[in-house]
mmCIF file of C-alpha atoms in Angstrom:
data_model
loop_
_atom_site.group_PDB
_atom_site.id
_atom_site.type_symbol
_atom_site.label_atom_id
_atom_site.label_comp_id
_atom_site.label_asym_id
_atom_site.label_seq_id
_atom_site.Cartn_x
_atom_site.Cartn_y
_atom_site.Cartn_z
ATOM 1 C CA UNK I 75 -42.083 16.260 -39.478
ATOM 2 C CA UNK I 76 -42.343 12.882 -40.889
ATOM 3 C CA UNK I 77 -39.980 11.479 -38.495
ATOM 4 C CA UNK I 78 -36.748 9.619 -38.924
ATOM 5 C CA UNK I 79 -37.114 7.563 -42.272
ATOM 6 C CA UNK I 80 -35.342 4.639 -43.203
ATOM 7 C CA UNK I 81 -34.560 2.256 -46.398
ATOM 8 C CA UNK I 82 -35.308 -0.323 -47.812
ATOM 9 C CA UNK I 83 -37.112 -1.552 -44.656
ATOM 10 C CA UNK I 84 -36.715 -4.891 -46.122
ATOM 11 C CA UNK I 85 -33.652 -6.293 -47.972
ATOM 12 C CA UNK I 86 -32.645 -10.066 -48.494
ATOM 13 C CA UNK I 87 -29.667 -10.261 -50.503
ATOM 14 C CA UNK I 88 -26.825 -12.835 -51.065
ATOM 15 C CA UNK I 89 -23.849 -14.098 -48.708
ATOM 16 C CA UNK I 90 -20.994 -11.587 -50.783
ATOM 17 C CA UNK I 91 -23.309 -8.889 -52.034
ATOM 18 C CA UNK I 92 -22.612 -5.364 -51.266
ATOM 19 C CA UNK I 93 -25.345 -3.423 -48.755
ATOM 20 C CA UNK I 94 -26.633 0.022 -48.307
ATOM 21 C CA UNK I 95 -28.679 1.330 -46.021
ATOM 22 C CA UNK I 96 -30.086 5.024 -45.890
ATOM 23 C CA UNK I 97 -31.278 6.897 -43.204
ATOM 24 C CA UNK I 98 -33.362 10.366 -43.443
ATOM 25 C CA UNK I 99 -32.853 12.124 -39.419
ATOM 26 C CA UNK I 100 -35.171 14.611 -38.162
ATOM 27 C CA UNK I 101 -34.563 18.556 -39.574
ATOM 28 C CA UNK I 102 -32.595 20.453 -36.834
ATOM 29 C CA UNK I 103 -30.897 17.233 -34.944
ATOM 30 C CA UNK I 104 -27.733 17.326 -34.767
ATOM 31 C CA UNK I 105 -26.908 13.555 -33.558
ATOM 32 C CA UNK I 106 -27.425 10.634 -35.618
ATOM 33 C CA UNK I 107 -27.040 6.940 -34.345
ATOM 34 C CA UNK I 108 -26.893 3.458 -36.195
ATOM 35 C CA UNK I 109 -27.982 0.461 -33.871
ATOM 36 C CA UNK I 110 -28.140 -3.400 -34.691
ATOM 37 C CA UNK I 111 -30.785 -5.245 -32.962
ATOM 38 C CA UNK I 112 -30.703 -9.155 -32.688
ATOM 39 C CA UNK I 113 -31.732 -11.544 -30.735
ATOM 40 C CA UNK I 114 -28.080 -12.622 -29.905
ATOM 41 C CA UNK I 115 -27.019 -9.572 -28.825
ATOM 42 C CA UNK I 116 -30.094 -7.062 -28.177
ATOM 43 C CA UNK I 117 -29.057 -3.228 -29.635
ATOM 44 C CA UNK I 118 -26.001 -2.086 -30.446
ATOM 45 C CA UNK I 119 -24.343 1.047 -31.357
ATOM 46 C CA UNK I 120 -22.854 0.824 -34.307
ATOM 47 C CA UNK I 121 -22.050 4.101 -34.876
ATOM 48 C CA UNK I 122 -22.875 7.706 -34.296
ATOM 49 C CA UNK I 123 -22.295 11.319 -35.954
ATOM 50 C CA UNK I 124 -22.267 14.840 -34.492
ATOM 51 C CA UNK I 125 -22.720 17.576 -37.280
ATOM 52 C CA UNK I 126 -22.249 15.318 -39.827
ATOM 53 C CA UNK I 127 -18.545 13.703 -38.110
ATOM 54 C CA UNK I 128 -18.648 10.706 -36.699
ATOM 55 C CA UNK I 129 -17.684 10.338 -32.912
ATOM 56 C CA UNK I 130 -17.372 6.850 -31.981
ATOM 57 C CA UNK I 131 -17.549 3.727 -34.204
ATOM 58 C CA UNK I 132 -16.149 1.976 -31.897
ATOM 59 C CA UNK I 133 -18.928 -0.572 -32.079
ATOM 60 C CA UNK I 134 -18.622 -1.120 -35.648
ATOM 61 C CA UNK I 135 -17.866 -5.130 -36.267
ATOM 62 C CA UNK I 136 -15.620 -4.729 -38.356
ATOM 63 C CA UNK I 137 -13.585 -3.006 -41.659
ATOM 64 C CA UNK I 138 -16.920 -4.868 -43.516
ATOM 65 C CA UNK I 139 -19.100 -1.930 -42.225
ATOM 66 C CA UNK I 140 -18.931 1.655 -42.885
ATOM 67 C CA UNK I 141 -20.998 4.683 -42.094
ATOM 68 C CA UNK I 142 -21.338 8.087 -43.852
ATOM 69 C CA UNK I 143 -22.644 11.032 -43.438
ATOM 70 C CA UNK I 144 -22.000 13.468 -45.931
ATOM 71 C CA UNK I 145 -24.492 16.071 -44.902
ATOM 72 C CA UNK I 146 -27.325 16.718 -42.102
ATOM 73 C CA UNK I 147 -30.319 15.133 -43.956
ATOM 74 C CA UNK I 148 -28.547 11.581 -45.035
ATOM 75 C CA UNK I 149 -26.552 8.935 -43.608
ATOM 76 C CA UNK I 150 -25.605 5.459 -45.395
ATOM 77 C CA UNK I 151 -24.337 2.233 -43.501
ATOM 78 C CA UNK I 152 -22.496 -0.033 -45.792
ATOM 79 C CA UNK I 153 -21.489 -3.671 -45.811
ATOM 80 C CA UNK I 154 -19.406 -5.353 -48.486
ATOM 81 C CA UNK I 155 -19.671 -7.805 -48.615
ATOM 82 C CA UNK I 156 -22.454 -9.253 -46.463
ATOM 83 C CA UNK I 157 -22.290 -12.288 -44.731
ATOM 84 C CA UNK I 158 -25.244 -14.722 -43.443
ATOM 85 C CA UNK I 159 -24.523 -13.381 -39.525
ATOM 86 C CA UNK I 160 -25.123 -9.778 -41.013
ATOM 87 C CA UNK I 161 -28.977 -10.513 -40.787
ATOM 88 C CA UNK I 162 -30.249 -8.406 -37.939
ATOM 89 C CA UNK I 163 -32.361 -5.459 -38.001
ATOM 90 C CA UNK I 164 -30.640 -2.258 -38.285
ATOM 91 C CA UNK I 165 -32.064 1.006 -36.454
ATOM 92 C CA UNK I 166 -31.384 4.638 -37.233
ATOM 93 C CA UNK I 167 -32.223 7.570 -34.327
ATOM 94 C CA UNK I 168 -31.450 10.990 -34.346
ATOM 95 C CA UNK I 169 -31.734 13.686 -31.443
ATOM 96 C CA UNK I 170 -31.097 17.255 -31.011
ATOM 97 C CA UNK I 171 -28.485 18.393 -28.593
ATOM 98 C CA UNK I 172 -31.376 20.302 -26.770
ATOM 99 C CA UNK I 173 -33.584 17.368 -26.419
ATOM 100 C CA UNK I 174 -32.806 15.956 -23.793
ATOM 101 C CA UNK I 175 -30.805 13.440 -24.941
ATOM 102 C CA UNK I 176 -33.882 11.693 -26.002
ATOM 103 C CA UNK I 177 -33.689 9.513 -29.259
ATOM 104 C CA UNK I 178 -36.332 9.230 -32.415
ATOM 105 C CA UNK I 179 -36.106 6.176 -34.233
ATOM 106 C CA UNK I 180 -36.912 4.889 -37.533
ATOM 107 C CA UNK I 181 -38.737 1.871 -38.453
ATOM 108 C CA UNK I 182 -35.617 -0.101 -38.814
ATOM 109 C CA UNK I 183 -34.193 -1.798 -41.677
ATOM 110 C CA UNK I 184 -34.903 -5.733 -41.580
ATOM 111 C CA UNK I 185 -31.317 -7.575 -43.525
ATOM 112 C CA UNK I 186 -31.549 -10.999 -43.939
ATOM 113 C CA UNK I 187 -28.625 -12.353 -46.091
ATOM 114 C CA UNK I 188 -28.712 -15.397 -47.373
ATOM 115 C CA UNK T 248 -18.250 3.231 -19.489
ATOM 116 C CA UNK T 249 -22.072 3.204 -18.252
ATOM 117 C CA UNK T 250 -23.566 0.126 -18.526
ATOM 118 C CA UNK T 251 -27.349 -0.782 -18.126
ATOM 119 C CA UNK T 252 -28.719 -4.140 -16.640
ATOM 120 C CA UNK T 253 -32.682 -5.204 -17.191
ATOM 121 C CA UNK T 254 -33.800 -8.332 -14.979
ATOM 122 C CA UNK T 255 -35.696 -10.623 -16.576
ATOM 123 C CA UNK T 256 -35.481 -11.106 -20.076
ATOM 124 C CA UNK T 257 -39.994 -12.265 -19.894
ATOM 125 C CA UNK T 258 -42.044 -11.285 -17.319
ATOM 126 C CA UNK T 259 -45.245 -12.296 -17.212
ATOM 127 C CA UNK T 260 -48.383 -10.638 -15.343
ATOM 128 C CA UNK T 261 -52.557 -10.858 -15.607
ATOM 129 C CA UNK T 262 -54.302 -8.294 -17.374
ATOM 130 C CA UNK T 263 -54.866 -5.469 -14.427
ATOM 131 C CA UNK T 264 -51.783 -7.152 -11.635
ATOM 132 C CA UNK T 265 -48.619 -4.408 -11.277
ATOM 133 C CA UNK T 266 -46.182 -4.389 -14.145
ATOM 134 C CA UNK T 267 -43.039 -4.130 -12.435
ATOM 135 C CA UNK T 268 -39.627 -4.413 -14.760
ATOM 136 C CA UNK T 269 -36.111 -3.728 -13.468
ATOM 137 C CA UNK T 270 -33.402 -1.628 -14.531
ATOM 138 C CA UNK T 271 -29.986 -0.480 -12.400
ATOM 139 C CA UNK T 272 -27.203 1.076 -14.293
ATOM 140 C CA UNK T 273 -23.741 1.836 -13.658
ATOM 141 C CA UNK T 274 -22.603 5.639 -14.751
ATOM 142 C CA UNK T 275 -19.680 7.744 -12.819
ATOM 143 C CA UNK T 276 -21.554 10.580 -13.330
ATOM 144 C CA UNK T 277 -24.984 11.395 -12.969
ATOM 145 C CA UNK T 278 -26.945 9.654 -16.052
ATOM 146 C CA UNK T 279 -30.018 10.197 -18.008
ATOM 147 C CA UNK T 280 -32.201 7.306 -18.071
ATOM 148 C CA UNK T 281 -34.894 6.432 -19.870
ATOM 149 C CA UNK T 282 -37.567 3.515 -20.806
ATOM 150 C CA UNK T 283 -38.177 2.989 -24.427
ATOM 151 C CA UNK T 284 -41.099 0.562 -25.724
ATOM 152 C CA UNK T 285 -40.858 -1.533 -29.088
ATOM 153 C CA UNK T 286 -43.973 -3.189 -30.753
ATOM 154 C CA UNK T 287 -43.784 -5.462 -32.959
ATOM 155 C CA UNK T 288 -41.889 -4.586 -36.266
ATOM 156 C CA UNK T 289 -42.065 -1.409 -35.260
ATOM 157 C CA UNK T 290 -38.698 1.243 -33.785
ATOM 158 C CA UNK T 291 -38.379 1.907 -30.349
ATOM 159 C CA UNK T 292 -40.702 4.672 -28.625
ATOM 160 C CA UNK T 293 -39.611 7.356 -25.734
ATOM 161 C CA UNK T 294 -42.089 5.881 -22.589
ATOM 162 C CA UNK T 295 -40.276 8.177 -20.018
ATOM 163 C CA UNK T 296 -36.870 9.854 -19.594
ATOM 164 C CA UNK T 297 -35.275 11.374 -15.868
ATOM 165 C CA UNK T 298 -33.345 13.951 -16.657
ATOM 166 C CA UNK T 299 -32.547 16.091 -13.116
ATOM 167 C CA UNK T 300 -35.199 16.800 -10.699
ATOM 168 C CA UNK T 301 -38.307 15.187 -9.028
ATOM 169 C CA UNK T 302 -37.546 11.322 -9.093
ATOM 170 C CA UNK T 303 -40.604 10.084 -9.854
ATOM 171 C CA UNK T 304 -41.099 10.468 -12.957
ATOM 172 C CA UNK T 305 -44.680 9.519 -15.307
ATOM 173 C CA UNK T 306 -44.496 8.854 -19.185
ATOM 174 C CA UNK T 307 -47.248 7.421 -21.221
ATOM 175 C CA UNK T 308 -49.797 5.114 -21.263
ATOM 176 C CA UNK T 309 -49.596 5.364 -17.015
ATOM 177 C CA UNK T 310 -46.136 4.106 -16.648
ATOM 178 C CA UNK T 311 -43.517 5.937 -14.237
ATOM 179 C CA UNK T 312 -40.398 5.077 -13.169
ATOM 180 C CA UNK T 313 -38.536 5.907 -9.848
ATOM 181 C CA UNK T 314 -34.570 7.399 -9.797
ATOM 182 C CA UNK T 315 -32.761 5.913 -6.517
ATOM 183 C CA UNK T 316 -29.474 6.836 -6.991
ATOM 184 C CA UNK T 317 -28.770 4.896 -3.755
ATOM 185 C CA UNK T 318 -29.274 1.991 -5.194
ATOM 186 C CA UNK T 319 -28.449 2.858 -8.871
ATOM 187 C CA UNK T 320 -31.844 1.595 -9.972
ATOM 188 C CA UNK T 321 -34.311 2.992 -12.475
ATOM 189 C CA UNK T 322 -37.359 0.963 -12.251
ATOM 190 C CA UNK T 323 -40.707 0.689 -14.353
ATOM 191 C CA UNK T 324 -44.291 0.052 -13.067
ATOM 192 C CA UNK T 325 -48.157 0.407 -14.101
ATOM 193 C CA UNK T 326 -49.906 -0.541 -11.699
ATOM 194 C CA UNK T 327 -52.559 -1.933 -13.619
ATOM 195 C CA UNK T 328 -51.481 -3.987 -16.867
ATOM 196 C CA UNK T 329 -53.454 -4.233 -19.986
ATOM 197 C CA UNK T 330 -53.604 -6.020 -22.555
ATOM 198 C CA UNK T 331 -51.693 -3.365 -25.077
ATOM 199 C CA UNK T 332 -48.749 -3.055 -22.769
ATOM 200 C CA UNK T 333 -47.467 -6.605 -24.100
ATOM 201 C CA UNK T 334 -44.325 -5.376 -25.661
ATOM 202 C CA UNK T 335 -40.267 -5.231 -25.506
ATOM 203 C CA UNK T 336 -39.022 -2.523 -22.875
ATOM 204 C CA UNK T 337 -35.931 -0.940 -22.565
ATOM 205 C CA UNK T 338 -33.884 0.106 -19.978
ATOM 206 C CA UNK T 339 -31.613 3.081 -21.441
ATOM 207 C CA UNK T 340 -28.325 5.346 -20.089
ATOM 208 C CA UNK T 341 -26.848 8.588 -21.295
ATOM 209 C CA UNK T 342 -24.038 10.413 -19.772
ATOM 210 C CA UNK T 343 -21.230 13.134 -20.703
ATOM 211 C CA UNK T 344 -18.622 10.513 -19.812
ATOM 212 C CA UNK T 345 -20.227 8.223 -22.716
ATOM 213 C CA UNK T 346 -19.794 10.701 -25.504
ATOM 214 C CA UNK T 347 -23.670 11.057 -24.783
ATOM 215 C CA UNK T 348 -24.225 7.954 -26.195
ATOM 216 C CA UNK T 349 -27.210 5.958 -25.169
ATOM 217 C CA UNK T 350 -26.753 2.279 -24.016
ATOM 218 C CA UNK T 351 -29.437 0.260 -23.842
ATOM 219 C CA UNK T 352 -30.327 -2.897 -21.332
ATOM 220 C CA UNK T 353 -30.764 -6.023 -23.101
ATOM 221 C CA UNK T 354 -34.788 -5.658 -22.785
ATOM 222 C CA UNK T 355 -37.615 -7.305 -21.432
ATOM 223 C CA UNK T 356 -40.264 -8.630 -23.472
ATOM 224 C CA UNK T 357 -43.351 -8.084 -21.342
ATOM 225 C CA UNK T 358 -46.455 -10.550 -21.411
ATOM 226 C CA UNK T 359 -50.007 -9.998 -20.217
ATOM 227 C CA UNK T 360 -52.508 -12.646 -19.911
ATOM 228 C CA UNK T 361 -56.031 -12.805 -20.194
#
């Protein structure tokens, strides 16, 4: 398996622009997290999916952000629009419910926003 | 709600001294923990997970980690550093009274020195 895959791994884009991030989990998990890393704040969950629903996005900012998963290979986080304190780098992970609980990550997407 | 604390946010040690980082929790129930690593630019890596069981438990690269419940700690040590251990580590909690959602400790970026 090629692991969890992410894109773009790098996007700079304007204060007001709409942004889309795509995540690819592992075949067969089930369980699909979105974290934020940053300095500021270390990582935090965003947002995460069971089967496709999501569970708890309670950590999501606010209504700027959205997350989708409209089946088991794909997941999108959204922002629109972006704003400069969006820059961070944004982490996908998936896990299987027989795994332990253990997480896979991606290579993260890097946002700066200008 | 589980929480995780790391202390330290740099430690510092010479290349073959212990590496010794913190981590104590807080859960309700019992947790799984684990200790993830993060190079540079790069997602964050399973280094060693305590599920149930033996308390001591090894991961890679000669790193293990002790579960005192008693004192609701979870810390990491090598007992000889080198040189490509300098990383981030974290500290990381799941339990069923989370959602099983993982929370991770702030971090602790480790240094080793010539």
């Amino acid at each position: 398996d090629a692991g969890v895959i992410q894109s773009p791994r790098h996007e700079v884009t304007e204060m007001g622009q709409e942004v889309t991030l795509r995540c690819k989990p592992i075949s067969g998990h089930d369980y699909l997290f979105w974290y934020r890393q940053t300095m500021m704040r270390g990582l935090e969950l965003l947002i995460y999916f069971n089967n496709n629903v999501p569970i708890d996005d309670s950590g999501m900012p606010e209504d700027r952000f959205s997350a989708k998963m409209p089946n088991a290979s794909f997941s999108t986080l959204k922002i629109q629009p972006s704003e400069p304190r969006d820059s961070a780098v944004y982490f996908c992970a998936s896990r299987a419910t027989s795994g332990a609980n253990v997480l896979t990550f991606g290579a993260g997407s890097r946002l700066t926003v200008l | 709600a589980q929480s995780v604390t790391q202390l330290g946010s740099h430690v510092s040690v010479s290349e073959g001294a212990l590496v010794l980082l913190r981590c104590n929790y807080s859960s309700s129930v019992p947790p799984y923990l684990f200790w993830y690593v993060q190079y540079p630019n790069q997602g964050l890596q399973l280094l060693l997970k305590y599920t149930t069981g033996a308390t001591l438990v090894k991961g890679i690269n000669g790193f293990e980690a002790e579960f005192k419940k008693s004192e609701t700690s979870f810390h990491l040590t090598k007992p000889s550093a080198h040189m490509s251990d300098a990383a981030e580590y974290f500290c990381a909690v799941t339990s069923n009274t989370g959602g099983f959602k993982t929370i991770f400790g702030a971090g602790t970026r480790l240094f080793v020195k010539a």
